[in-house]
Short mmCIF file of C-alpha atoms and ligand atoms in Angstrom, two decimals:
data_model
loop_
_atom_site.label_atom_id
_atom_site.label_comp_id
_atom_site.label_asym_id
_atom_site.label_seq_id
_atom_site.Cartn_x
_atom_site.Cartn_y
_atom_site.Cartn_z
CA MET A 1 -5.00 -46.37 2.90
CA VAL A 2 -6.01 -42.85 1.19
CA ASP A 3 -4.50 -42.57 -1.69
CA THR A 4 -3.66 -38.79 -2.78
CA LEU A 5 -2.07 -38.16 -6.34
CA ILE A 6 -0.40 -34.79 -6.34
CA VAL A 7 0.39 -33.03 -9.49
CA GLY A 8 3.31 -31.15 -9.15
CA GLY A 9 6.27 -31.04 -7.19
CA GLY A 10 7.15 -27.86 -6.74
CA THR A 11 7.31 -25.44 -4.14
CA ALA A 12 3.96 -26.42 -2.23
CA GLY A 13 3.62 -30.01 -3.57
CA CYS A 14 6.83 -30.70 -2.52
CA VAL A 15 5.91 -29.86 1.27
CA LEU A 16 2.37 -31.01 0.87
CA ALA A 17 3.58 -34.65 -0.16
CA ALA A 18 6.16 -34.69 2.57
CA ARG A 19 3.90 -34.17 5.36
CA LEU A 20 1.15 -36.18 3.93
CA SER A 21 3.98 -39.64 3.53
CA GLU A 22 4.48 -38.17 7.57
CA ARG A 23 1.45 -40.63 8.13
CA PRO A 24 2.25 -44.33 7.46
CA ASP A 25 -1.72 -44.73 7.30
CA HIS A 26 -1.33 -42.30 4.05
CA THR A 27 0.27 -43.45 -0.13
CA VAL A 28 0.97 -40.76 -1.24
CA ARG A 29 2.12 -40.05 -5.41
CA LEU A 30 3.69 -37.56 -6.66
CA LEU A 31 4.34 -36.79 -10.01
CA GLU A 32 6.77 -33.42 -11.92
CA ALA A 33 7.09 -32.57 -14.64
CA GLY A 34 10.48 -32.02 -14.95
CA GLN A 35 13.87 -33.96 -13.45
CA VAL A 36 14.13 -35.55 -9.69
CA TRP A 37 16.96 -35.21 -8.57
CA SER A 38 17.15 -37.83 -5.46
CA ALA A 39 19.66 -35.32 -2.84
CA ALA A 40 20.10 -32.23 -2.83
CA ALA A 41 23.64 -32.85 -3.03
CA GLU A 42 23.38 -34.07 -7.05
CA MET A 43 21.31 -31.07 -8.26
CA PRO A 44 23.46 -29.00 -10.67
CA ALA A 45 25.31 -26.50 -8.69
CA ALA A 46 23.72 -23.81 -10.77
CA LEU A 47 20.45 -24.41 -8.94
CA ARG A 48 22.45 -25.21 -5.35
CA ASP A 49 24.30 -21.76 -6.12
CA ALA A 50 22.04 -18.66 -4.32
CA THR A 51 24.37 -16.21 -5.79
CA ARG A 52 22.92 -17.13 -9.16
CA LEU A 53 19.14 -16.95 -10.69
CA PRO A 54 19.79 -19.82 -12.89
CA ILE A 55 17.49 -18.89 -15.59
CA GLY A 56 19.40 -17.66 -18.54
CA PRO A 57 18.79 -18.44 -21.88
CA GLU A 58 20.23 -21.92 -21.58
CA ALA A 59 18.02 -22.98 -18.34
CA ARG A 60 16.28 -26.26 -19.11
CA TRP A 61 14.44 -26.78 -16.00
CA LEU A 62 12.35 -23.60 -16.57
CA TRP A 63 8.60 -23.48 -18.57
CA ARG A 64 8.64 -20.35 -21.08
CA TYR A 65 5.39 -18.59 -21.34
CA PRO A 66 5.19 -15.34 -23.50
CA ALA A 67 3.16 -12.95 -21.33
CA THR A 68 1.43 -9.77 -22.50
CA LEU A 69 2.41 -7.08 -19.60
CA ALA A 70 0.39 -4.04 -20.69
CA ALA A 71 -2.56 -4.02 -23.69
CA SER A 72 -1.86 -1.56 -26.71
CA SER A 73 -3.61 1.81 -26.83
CA ASP A 74 -4.90 4.45 -28.99
CA GLU A 75 -0.79 5.84 -27.89
CA HIS A 76 1.25 3.05 -26.44
CA PRO A 77 1.65 -0.22 -28.43
CA ALA A 78 1.54 -3.31 -25.99
CA VAL A 79 4.59 -4.30 -23.26
CA GLU A 80 5.01 -7.92 -24.48
CA GLY A 81 7.17 -9.88 -21.67
CA ASN A 82 8.16 -13.01 -20.76
CA LEU A 83 7.55 -15.04 -17.52
CA VAL A 84 9.94 -18.31 -16.44
CA ARG A 85 8.49 -21.24 -13.79
CA GLY A 86 10.51 -23.87 -11.99
CA LYS A 87 10.84 -27.45 -13.86
CA GLY A 88 12.07 -29.59 -11.79
CA ILE A 89 11.57 -31.13 -8.46
CA GLY A 90 11.32 -27.88 -5.73
CA GLY A 91 9.77 -26.13 -8.75
CA SER A 92 10.26 -22.49 -8.69
CA SER A 93 11.75 -22.68 -5.34
CA THR A 94 14.56 -24.44 -6.98
CA VAL A 95 15.10 -21.59 -8.84
CA ASN A 96 13.83 -18.27 -7.27
CA GLY A 97 15.70 -15.54 -5.69
CA SER A 98 15.35 -17.21 -2.02
CA TYR A 99 13.38 -14.12 -0.66
CA PHE A 100 11.40 -15.62 2.20
CA VAL A 101 9.14 -12.82 3.99
CA ARG A 102 6.19 -13.39 5.15
CA ALA A 103 2.52 -11.43 4.38
CA PRO A 104 1.46 -9.18 6.48
CA ALA A 105 -1.55 -9.01 8.90
CA ALA A 106 -3.07 -7.24 6.54
CA ASP A 107 -3.24 -9.47 3.88
CA PHE A 108 -5.18 -11.94 5.97
CA ALA A 109 -7.68 -9.50 6.93
CA ALA A 110 -8.35 -8.99 3.29
CA TRP A 111 -7.63 -12.27 2.72
CA SER A 112 -10.51 -13.21 5.15
CA ALA A 113 -13.07 -10.42 4.25
CA ALA A 114 -12.52 -12.18 1.13
CA LEU A 115 -14.00 -15.43 2.26
CA GLY A 116 -17.02 -13.65 4.00
CA GLY A 117 -15.15 -12.66 6.97
CA THR A 118 -14.65 -16.24 8.68
CA ALA A 119 -11.40 -16.39 11.04
CA ASP A 120 -10.11 -19.07 8.92
CA TRP A 121 -7.39 -16.87 7.14
CA SER A 122 -6.47 -14.32 10.13
CA PHE A 123 -3.21 -13.98 10.53
CA GLU A 124 -3.43 -16.02 14.60
CA ALA A 125 -5.00 -18.64 12.04
CA VAL A 126 -1.56 -19.14 9.65
CA LEU A 127 0.76 -17.97 11.93
CA PRO A 128 1.09 -21.62 13.79
CA ALA A 129 2.37 -22.68 10.40
CA TYR A 130 4.51 -20.01 9.54
CA ARG A 131 6.23 -20.56 12.80
CA ARG A 132 6.22 -24.48 11.93
CA LEU A 133 7.90 -24.16 8.62
CA GLU A 134 10.84 -22.57 9.58
CA ASP A 135 14.14 -22.61 11.63
CA ASP A 136 14.72 -18.76 12.14
CA ARG A 137 18.64 -18.63 12.78
CA ASP A 138 18.46 -14.65 13.65
CA TYR A 139 14.81 -14.68 15.46
CA GLY A 140 14.00 -18.72 15.96
CA ASP A 141 13.55 -17.51 19.71
CA GLY A 142 12.12 -14.71 19.83
CA PRO A 143 8.40 -14.39 19.69
CA GLY A 144 5.90 -15.27 16.50
CA HIS A 145 8.93 -17.27 15.15
CA GLY A 146 10.13 -20.96 14.86
CA ARG A 147 13.54 -22.94 15.37
CA GLY A 148 13.62 -26.51 14.02
CA GLY A 149 11.43 -26.32 10.62
CA PRO A 150 12.67 -27.32 7.67
CA ILE A 151 13.62 -23.78 5.72
CA PRO A 152 16.77 -22.38 7.09
CA VAL A 153 15.80 -18.66 7.40
CA ARG A 154 18.52 -15.71 7.72
CA ARG A 155 19.74 -12.31 7.26
CA THR A 156 22.78 -11.66 5.98
CA ALA A 157 25.09 -10.19 8.28
CA ASP A 158 27.64 -9.04 5.93
CA PRO A 159 26.37 -6.81 2.85
CA THR A 160 27.86 -6.18 0.30
CA PRO A 161 28.87 -2.34 -0.56
CA VAL A 162 26.07 -2.01 -2.90
CA SER A 163 23.22 -3.23 -0.17
CA ARG A 164 25.07 -1.15 2.69
CA ALA A 165 24.83 1.93 0.49
CA PHE A 166 21.54 1.29 -0.54
CA ALA A 167 20.79 0.85 3.59
CA ALA A 168 22.43 4.16 4.65
CA ALA A 169 20.19 5.84 1.77
CA ALA A 170 16.93 5.38 2.90
CA ARG A 171 18.04 6.12 6.46
CA ALA A 172 19.47 9.10 5.88
CA ALA A 173 16.28 9.48 3.84
CA ASP A 174 14.09 9.17 7.09
CA PHE A 175 13.39 5.57 6.40
CA ALA A 176 12.91 3.38 9.61
CA GLU A 177 15.22 0.34 10.43
CA VAL A 178 13.09 -2.83 10.06
CA PRO A 179 16.13 -5.61 11.38
CA ASP A 180 13.43 -8.34 11.08
CA LEU A 181 10.65 -8.13 8.07
CA ASN A 182 9.33 -11.30 9.89
CA ALA A 183 8.05 -10.34 12.89
CA PRO A 184 4.46 -10.42 13.69
CA GLN A 185 2.88 -6.64 13.63
CA GLY A 186 3.50 -4.38 16.24
CA ALA A 187 6.78 -6.39 17.51
CA GLY A 188 8.52 -3.26 15.16
CA PRO A 189 8.36 -0.66 12.67
CA ALA A 190 6.04 -1.94 10.35
CA GLU A 191 7.44 -0.43 7.28
CA GLY A 192 11.45 0.67 6.46
CA VAL A 193 14.06 -0.36 5.32
CA GLY A 194 15.85 -4.22 6.37
CA PRO A 195 17.71 -7.32 5.55
CA VAL A 196 15.58 -10.17 3.55
CA PRO A 197 15.09 -13.30 5.05
CA CYS A 198 16.62 -15.80 2.85
CA ASN A 199 15.86 -19.23 2.74
CA VAL A 200 19.80 -20.15 2.40
CA ASP A 201 22.31 -22.38 4.13
CA GLY A 202 26.25 -21.58 3.36
CA GLY A 203 25.48 -19.90 0.47
CA ALA A 204 23.12 -22.70 -0.48
CA ARG A 205 19.65 -22.38 -1.83
CA VAL A 206 17.25 -24.49 0.19
CA GLY A 207 13.51 -24.51 -1.29
CA THR A 208 10.80 -27.12 -0.08
CA ALA A 209 12.44 -29.97 -2.50
CA SER A 210 15.92 -29.96 -0.32
CA ALA A 211 13.84 -28.54 2.63
CA TYR A 212 11.09 -31.04 2.59
CA LEU A 213 10.59 -33.68 0.05
CA LEU A 214 13.90 -35.28 -0.78
CA PRO A 215 14.82 -36.13 3.04
CA ALA A 216 10.86 -38.46 3.04
CA LEU A 217 12.19 -40.36 -0.60
CA GLY A 218 13.14 -43.44 1.65
CA ARG A 219 9.27 -43.65 3.17
CA PRO A 220 7.65 -46.84 1.42
CA ASN A 221 4.26 -44.84 1.29
CA LEU A 222 5.90 -42.31 -0.89
CA THR A 223 6.47 -42.73 -4.85
CA VAL A 224 7.65 -40.19 -6.71
CA GLN A 225 8.20 -39.65 -10.27
CA GLY A 226 9.61 -37.15 -12.11
CA GLY A 227 9.91 -36.45 -16.53
CA VAL A 228 5.52 -36.99 -16.33
CA LEU A 229 3.60 -34.34 -17.71
CA VAL A 230 -0.04 -34.67 -16.70
CA SER A 231 -2.33 -33.76 -19.34
CA ARG A 232 -5.80 -33.52 -18.01
CA ILE A 233 -7.43 -35.04 -15.07
CA ARG A 234 -10.50 -37.40 -15.44
CA PHE A 235 -14.11 -37.43 -14.22
CA ARG A 236 -16.93 -39.81 -13.65
CA GLY A 237 -19.93 -37.19 -13.21
CA THR A 238 -18.39 -34.64 -10.91
CA ARG A 239 -16.07 -36.84 -9.30
CA ALA A 240 -12.47 -36.57 -10.35
CA ILE A 241 -10.89 -40.18 -10.06
CA GLY A 242 -7.44 -39.49 -12.20
CA ILE A 243 -5.49 -38.55 -14.47
CA ASP A 244 -3.97 -38.77 -18.26
CA TYR A 245 0.09 -38.21 -18.43
CA ARG A 246 2.73 -38.22 -20.92
CA ARG A 247 6.26 -39.21 -20.01
CA GLY A 248 8.59 -38.98 -23.40
CA GLU A 249 6.85 -40.98 -25.94
CA THR A 250 4.46 -43.42 -23.89
CA SER A 251 1.19 -42.36 -22.60
CA GLY A 252 -1.13 -43.63 -19.64
CA THR A 253 -3.56 -43.12 -17.05
CA ILE A 254 -3.50 -43.45 -13.58
CA SER A 255 -6.37 -43.35 -11.30
CA ALA A 256 -6.91 -41.98 -7.39
CA ASP A 257 -8.97 -41.48 -4.40
CA ARG A 258 -8.03 -37.92 -4.62
CA ILE A 259 -6.59 -35.55 -6.76
CA VAL A 260 -4.50 -32.33 -5.22
CA LEU A 261 -3.36 -29.94 -8.04
CA CYS A 262 0.09 -28.86 -7.26
CA ALA A 263 1.36 -27.21 -10.33
CA GLY A 264 1.53 -23.42 -9.84
CA ALA A 265 -0.79 -20.28 -10.72
CA VAL A 266 -0.02 -20.75 -14.61
CA GLU A 267 -0.74 -25.26 -14.94
CA SER A 268 -2.49 -25.91 -12.38
CA ALA A 269 -5.69 -23.07 -13.67
CA ALA A 270 -4.47 -24.90 -17.60
CA LEU A 271 -4.89 -28.31 -16.07
CA LEU A 272 -8.19 -27.76 -14.81
CA LEU A 273 -9.29 -25.57 -18.53
CA ARG A 274 -8.48 -28.17 -20.25
CA SER A 275 -10.30 -30.88 -17.97
CA GLY A 276 -13.83 -29.04 -18.28
CA VAL A 277 -13.62 -27.14 -15.04
CA GLY A 278 -13.29 -23.42 -16.23
CA PRO A 279 -15.70 -20.65 -18.07
CA PRO A 280 -18.54 -22.63 -20.09
CA ASP A 281 -17.64 -20.27 -23.34
CA GLU A 282 -14.36 -20.40 -23.55
CA LEU A 283 -14.41 -24.25 -23.19
CA ALA A 284 -16.73 -24.92 -25.67
CA ALA A 285 -14.69 -22.53 -28.14
CA LEU A 286 -11.95 -25.46 -27.97
CA GLY A 287 -14.25 -28.29 -28.06
CA ILE A 288 -13.63 -29.29 -24.29
CA PRO A 289 -16.72 -30.64 -22.90
CA VAL A 290 -17.62 -28.78 -19.53
CA VAL A 291 -17.27 -30.82 -16.05
CA TRP A 292 -18.60 -27.84 -14.28
CA PRO A 293 -18.10 -24.24 -14.98
CA ALA A 294 -15.77 -22.55 -12.59
CA PRO A 295 -14.28 -18.75 -13.02
CA VAL A 296 -10.39 -20.19 -13.74
CA GLY A 297 -8.25 -17.50 -14.64
CA ALA A 298 -10.92 -14.69 -14.83
CA ARG A 299 -8.40 -12.74 -13.09
CA PHE A 300 -4.84 -13.17 -11.47
CA ASP A 301 -2.78 -11.08 -9.35
CA ASP A 302 1.04 -10.20 -9.91
CA HIS A 303 3.31 -7.44 -8.73
CA PRO A 304 4.53 -4.99 -11.45
CA GLU A 305 7.99 -3.88 -11.47
CA ILE A 306 9.64 -0.76 -12.72
CA GLY A 307 13.09 -1.34 -13.44
CA LEU A 308 15.61 1.79 -12.81
CA GLU A 309 19.13 1.34 -14.24
CA TYR A 310 21.68 3.64 -12.27
CA LEU A 311 25.43 4.05 -12.39
CA LEU A 312 27.63 3.68 -9.48
CA ASP A 313 30.94 2.69 -9.18
CA ILE A 314 31.13 -0.19 -6.22
CA PRO A 315 33.16 -3.95 -5.79
CA THR A 316 29.90 -6.10 -6.14
CA PRO A 317 31.01 -9.84 -4.91
CA ALA A 318 28.55 -12.30 -4.91
CA ALA A 319 25.48 -12.21 -3.32
CA VAL A 320 22.06 -13.33 -3.22
CA PRO A 321 19.90 -11.02 -5.76
CA LEU A 322 18.63 -9.15 -2.50
CA GLU A 323 20.01 -8.81 0.38
CA TYR A 324 18.07 -5.62 1.71
CA VAL A 325 14.47 -4.25 0.31
CA LEU A 326 12.87 -0.73 1.99
CA SER A 327 9.35 -2.38 2.36
CA LEU A 328 6.59 0.58 2.22
CA ASP A 329 2.74 -0.14 2.72
CA ASP A 330 2.39 -1.81 -1.34
CA ILE A 331 5.45 -0.46 -2.53
CA GLU A 332 9.21 -2.46 -2.28
CA ILE A 333 11.86 -1.14 -3.53
CA ARG A 334 14.66 -3.36 -4.44
CA PRO A 335 18.71 -2.92 -4.52
CA TYR A 336 19.47 -5.89 -6.71
CA THR A 337 23.21 -6.62 -6.24
CA VAL A 338 23.97 -8.25 -9.41
CA PRO A 339 25.47 -5.47 -11.96
CA PHE A 340 24.04 -6.07 -15.44
CA ALA A 341 27.02 -4.30 -16.98
CA TRP A 342 30.38 -2.82 -15.54
CA ASP A 343 29.04 -0.07 -13.76
CA ARG A 344 25.19 -0.58 -14.08
CA HIS A 345 23.45 -1.55 -11.28
CA ARG A 346 19.41 -1.64 -10.83
CA LEU A 347 16.40 -1.11 -8.23
CA GLY A 348 13.56 -2.73 -8.70
CA VAL A 349 10.45 -0.22 -7.32
CA ALA A 350 7.81 -2.73 -7.16
CA LEU A 351 3.49 -2.29 -7.02
CA MET A 352 2.25 -4.99 -4.78
CA ARG A 353 -1.06 -4.29 -4.86
CA PRO A 354 -1.72 -3.60 -8.47
CA GLU A 355 -6.00 -2.46 -8.79
CA SER A 356 -5.23 -3.67 -12.52
CA ALA A 357 -5.70 -7.74 -12.32
CA GLY A 358 -4.78 -10.35 -15.52
CA VAL A 359 -6.55 -12.76 -17.46
CA LEU A 360 -5.34 -16.49 -18.43
CA GLN A 361 -6.79 -18.61 -21.01
CA LEU A 362 -6.24 -21.62 -23.08
CA ARG A 363 -5.48 -21.04 -26.60
CA GLY A 364 -5.98 -25.01 -27.53
CA ALA A 365 -6.74 -27.82 -25.59
CA ASP A 366 -2.84 -29.38 -25.95
CA PRO A 367 -1.02 -29.33 -22.91
CA LEU A 368 2.08 -28.72 -24.79
CA THR A 369 0.35 -25.30 -26.08
CA PRO A 370 1.24 -22.24 -23.42
CA PRO A 371 -1.69 -20.31 -22.02
CA ARG A 372 -2.10 -17.21 -23.13
CA ILE A 373 -1.09 -14.66 -20.08
CA GLU A 374 -2.25 -10.99 -20.00
CA HIS A 375 -1.60 -9.35 -16.84
CA ARG A 376 -3.05 -5.63 -17.77
CA TYR A 377 -0.54 -3.70 -16.05
CA LEU A 378 -0.71 -0.37 -15.71
CA ALA A 379 -4.72 -0.27 -16.74
CA GLY A 380 -6.03 1.43 -13.85
CA ALA A 381 -4.54 5.49 -13.22
CA ALA A 382 -4.48 4.50 -9.31
CA ASP A 383 -1.56 1.99 -10.67
CA ARG A 384 0.35 4.36 -12.96
CA GLY A 385 -0.27 7.64 -10.39
CA ARG A 386 1.16 5.02 -7.30
CA LEU A 387 3.97 4.19 -9.36
CA ARG A 388 5.37 7.36 -10.60
CA ASP A 389 5.45 8.54 -7.16
CA ALA A 390 7.42 4.89 -6.24
CA VAL A 391 9.92 5.24 -8.82
CA ALA A 392 9.98 9.32 -7.45
CA LEU A 393 11.14 7.77 -3.79
CA ALA A 394 13.40 5.41 -5.28
CA ILE A 395 15.56 8.34 -7.26
CA GLU A 396 15.20 10.71 -3.74
CA VAL A 397 17.19 7.18 -2.39
CA LEU A 398 18.93 6.79 -4.74
CA HIS A 399 20.58 10.61 -4.71
CA ARG A 400 21.52 10.28 -1.51
CA ILE A 401 24.04 7.29 -2.24
CA PRO A 402 27.24 8.99 -3.04
CA GLY A 403 28.36 8.79 -6.84
CA ALA A 404 25.20 7.29 -7.79
CA TYR A 405 22.59 8.58 -10.33
CA PRO A 406 20.27 6.91 -13.03
CA CYS A 407 21.13 6.37 -16.47
CA HIS A 408 17.53 7.01 -17.71
CA PRO A 409 15.58 8.81 -15.37
CA PRO A 410 11.51 9.96 -16.12
CA PRO A 411 11.21 12.70 -17.99
CA ALA A 412 9.10 15.87 -16.71
CA SER A 413 6.35 14.82 -18.76
CA GLY A 414 4.68 11.59 -20.73
CA HIS A 415 5.57 9.43 -17.94
CA ASP A 416 3.26 6.42 -19.03
CA ALA A 417 5.94 6.09 -21.48
CA TRP A 418 8.39 5.59 -19.89
CA LEU A 419 6.56 3.06 -17.25
CA ARG A 420 6.04 1.43 -20.04
CA ALA A 421 9.15 1.24 -21.70
CA ASN A 422 10.73 0.34 -17.99
CA LEU A 423 8.21 -2.10 -17.19
CA ALA A 424 8.84 -5.90 -16.26
CA THR A 425 7.29 -8.46 -13.70
CA SER A 426 8.19 -9.24 -10.57
CA GLN A 427 7.12 -13.09 -11.81
CA HIS A 428 4.92 -13.72 -8.63
CA LEU A 429 1.92 -14.82 -10.65
CA SER A 430 -1.15 -16.02 -8.41
CA GLY A 431 -5.24 -16.22 -7.87
CA THR A 432 -6.25 -17.93 -10.94
CA CYS A 433 -7.83 -20.53 -8.87
CA ARG A 434 -9.59 -17.87 -6.12
CA MET A 435 -10.13 -19.56 -3.21
CA GLY A 436 -13.53 -17.75 -2.27
CA ALA A 437 -17.41 -19.35 -0.53
CA ALA A 438 -19.32 -21.31 -3.32
CA GLU A 439 -21.73 -18.33 -3.48
CA ASP A 440 -18.81 -15.93 -4.39
CA GLU A 441 -19.27 -15.98 -8.42
CA ARG A 442 -15.54 -15.45 -8.89
CA ALA A 443 -14.30 -18.06 -6.37
CA VAL A 444 -12.90 -21.69 -7.93
CA VAL A 445 -11.41 -23.28 -4.87
CA ASP A 446 -13.34 -23.51 -0.79
CA ALA A 447 -11.29 -21.82 2.45
CA ARG A 448 -10.19 -26.15 2.52
CA CYS A 449 -8.87 -25.46 -1.29
CA ALA A 450 -11.48 -28.33 -2.47
CA VAL A 451 -12.31 -27.04 -5.94
CA HIS A 452 -15.83 -26.55 -6.06
CA GLY A 453 -18.76 -28.16 -7.39
CA VAL A 454 -16.55 -31.17 -7.92
CA SER A 455 -14.98 -33.82 -5.55
CA GLY A 456 -11.77 -35.10 -4.79
CA LEU A 457 -10.00 -33.05 -6.52
CA SER A 458 -8.19 -30.04 -4.58
CA VAL A 459 -5.87 -27.35 -5.62
CA VAL A 460 -3.06 -26.36 -3.12
CA ASP A 461 -0.52 -23.51 -4.92
CA LEU A 462 0.19 -19.68 -5.35
CA SER A 463 -3.38 -20.34 -7.78
CA VAL A 464 -6.02 -19.85 -4.70
CA VAL A 465 -4.39 -16.85 -2.77
CA PRO A 466 -8.05 -14.32 -3.23
CA VAL A 467 -5.97 -10.94 -2.39
CA PRO A 468 -3.34 -9.94 -3.90
CA LEU A 469 -0.09 -10.26 -1.43
CA SER A 470 1.70 -7.36 -0.05
CA ARG A 471 5.23 -9.24 0.09
CA GLY A 472 6.74 -12.05 -2.45
CA PRO A 473 5.04 -15.08 -2.40
CA GLN A 474 7.35 -17.55 -1.58
CA ALA A 475 7.02 -18.13 1.94
CA THR A 476 3.16 -18.07 1.86
CA THR A 477 3.02 -20.53 -0.55
CA VAL A 478 5.03 -22.90 1.82
CA MET A 479 2.51 -21.28 4.54
CA LEU A 480 -0.49 -22.86 2.39
CA ALA A 481 0.94 -26.08 1.72
CA GLU A 482 1.53 -27.23 5.59
CA ARG A 483 -1.74 -25.94 6.29
CA ALA A 484 -3.61 -27.88 3.68
CA ALA A 485 -1.73 -30.86 4.62
CA GLY A 486 -3.05 -30.58 8.14
CA TRP A 487 -6.67 -30.46 7.03
CA LEU A 488 -6.22 -33.51 4.39
CA THR A 489 -4.95 -35.88 6.88
CA SER A 490 -7.48 -34.68 9.75
C1 LIG B 1 13.13 -16.78 -11.74
C2 LIG B 1 11.91 -16.47 -10.54
C3 LIG B 1 12.49 -15.69 -8.98
C4 LIG B 1 11.15 -15.74 -8.18
N1 LIG B 1 11.74 -14.97 -6.43
C5 LIG B 1 11.09 -14.84 -5.64
C6 LIG B 1 12.15 -14.84 -4.69
O1 LIG B 1 12.76 -14.38 -4.31
N2 LIG B 1 10.99 -15.22 -3.15
C7 LIG B 1 9.37 -14.96 -2.99
O2 LIG B 1 8.59 -14.64 -2.84
N3 LIG B 1 9.25 -15.65 -4.87
C8 LIG B 1 10.02 -15.82 -5.55
N4 LIG B 1 9.50 -16.35 -7.04
C9 LIG B 1 7.75 -16.54 -7.27
C10 LIG B 1 8.17 -17.82 -5.88
O3 LIG B 1 8.82 -18.57 -6.18
C11 LIG B 1 6.50 -18.86 -7.46
O4 LIG B 1 5.36 -18.25 -6.87
C12 LIG B 1 6.19 -20.04 -5.92
O5 LIG B 1 7.54 -21.26 -5.34
C13 LIG B 1 4.97 -21.21 -6.59
O6 LIG B 1 5.06 -22.12 -6.04
P1 LIG B 1 3.81 -23.13 -6.36
O7 LIG B 1 4.19 -24.39 -5.57
O8 LIG B 1 2.46 -22.30 -6.66
O9 LIG B 1 4.72 -22.98 -8.00
P2 LIG B 1 5.68 -23.76 -8.61
O10 LIG B 1 6.49 -23.92 -7.20
O11 LIG B 1 6.15 -23.57 -10.01
O12 LIG B 1 5.53 -25.59 -8.89
C14 LIG B 1 5.07 -25.83 -9.73
C15 LIG B 1 5.48 -27.20 -10.10
O13 LIG B 1 4.62 -28.00 -10.22
C16 LIG B 1 5.54 -28.73 -11.63
N5 LIG B 1 4.18 -28.97 -12.83
C17 LIG B 1 3.37 -28.04 -13.38
N6 LIG B 1 2.61 -28.24 -14.74
C18 LIG B 1 2.61 -30.02 -14.79
C19 LIG B 1 2.00 -30.88 -15.60
N7 LIG B 1 1.12 -30.83 -16.16
N8 LIG B 1 2.27 -32.34 -14.68
C20 LIG B 1 3.42 -32.44 -13.82
N9 LIG B 1 4.04 -31.63 -13.59
C21 LIG B 1 3.68 -30.10 -13.88
C22 LIG B 1 6.64 -27.99 -12.07
O14 LIG B 1 7.24 -28.08 -13.15
C23 LIG B 1 6.93 -27.72 -10.78
O15 LIG B 1 7.50 -28.07 -10.58
C24 LIG B 1 9.93 -16.12 -8.04
C25 LIG B 1 9.54 -16.94 -9.62
C26 LIG B 1 10.31 -17.14 -10.37
C27 LIG B 1 9.94 -17.88 -11.40
#
């Protein structure tokens, strides 16, 4: 019997636990810090309803972190922000915007190059997993797609007026129509405006808990426990042998043959650091004994987003947050469906492959102390220039929507202060435990997600992605977990 202990029942953790436990010769135990519901129907309505983003101040199913989005300079104060992550079975897939778009082939070429040119992460290598995970209700029988997989994927057939107006304006600005944003390369235009593939069924958000894990809960070889905060990984020498946890007022230790961290890009990194896998200087300063030196948290990627508010008097029926998107190579322009107040709407203008990278460090060894997170957005002149161009493009499209006009357009000069004043994050933090070859000094895990330098320990979540993704990360996280499940059972 193989005993796999999975830390974190989030987007990737649910996929992995469900796939590993399909094999009766594997025993799987999954520990989740948040609540575990036994069926999708038992989840709170706010989590099921795909038209709401359940991340308001009252939400009790979130991790919340302060983050410095842009550092201070001689001219500008720092831009502070807040990150959230889903805490509860399904993790961030239980609270997110249900945008389910694959990363393009060029990202996998860059991913393969980051691994020294291996074909393991080419688009051809990942496509079978992208196909296996989906039940594409629009294009499932088309080339490069899948039918019958756990995640239902569909695009709106009846967009709300604001999405319809944006799409018409983008077409009028000569952008191509992209009916299928998940089409494989060459099967249609690569750039343009199109309906967003969403993991939604009958108005309900279908995260990986309801798609993968909850239907598997009856298996005798699968144990799932909620309300368990894993605080540290235990090692014998460099072999991972178990974890320490806290559950309410109690605490304990569980041993395992093999441990897989699926705690997300913030918490998987924090767990490794607290357990002694990280930069030796940083660990020594906090009194944490070093098990293995590794560049955990030394850099991460995320997508900066400029919020461009505009006025438009238009009906706003309930809809998924993003029904249409204008996708260019390294830019996304997102016409959100949710009005911010009365007739005030928002375009999100996101830079998908920024040059500037962030840093994550522990502030202390206590698991309840949130790490220090610095995005370092807008640090490079190239990123600022690209965002300026993208905002100009967004305004050009906006001007083609009859009756729409921006509330606070950027001034002709002093553009940097305006970018900073309207800066936000897409909440797509990735790459804190980068994949790469053992001799790559930036790498934490190998091409199959095993942590370098130690044994019995892997990281399978968005932490490991070694390059910025040109599209939102949810679909790629599910694909990654599907692939890792194959390696962990072979
Ligand atoms: C509000 C929001 C909206 C988003 N919208 C989209 C979108 O529409 N489309 C898109 O592509 N991407 C979106 N994203 C990003 C995407 O959802 C995430 O990047 C992705 O789901 C991350 O998956 P993961 O498996 O790495 O981590 P998560 O899904 O965050 O899972 C981590 C899990 O580990 C658990 N955990 C953490 N630490 C511990 C511990 N110490 N002990 C036990 N359990 C622990 C957590 O509770 C959680 O369940 C959004 C993110 C957010 C926060």
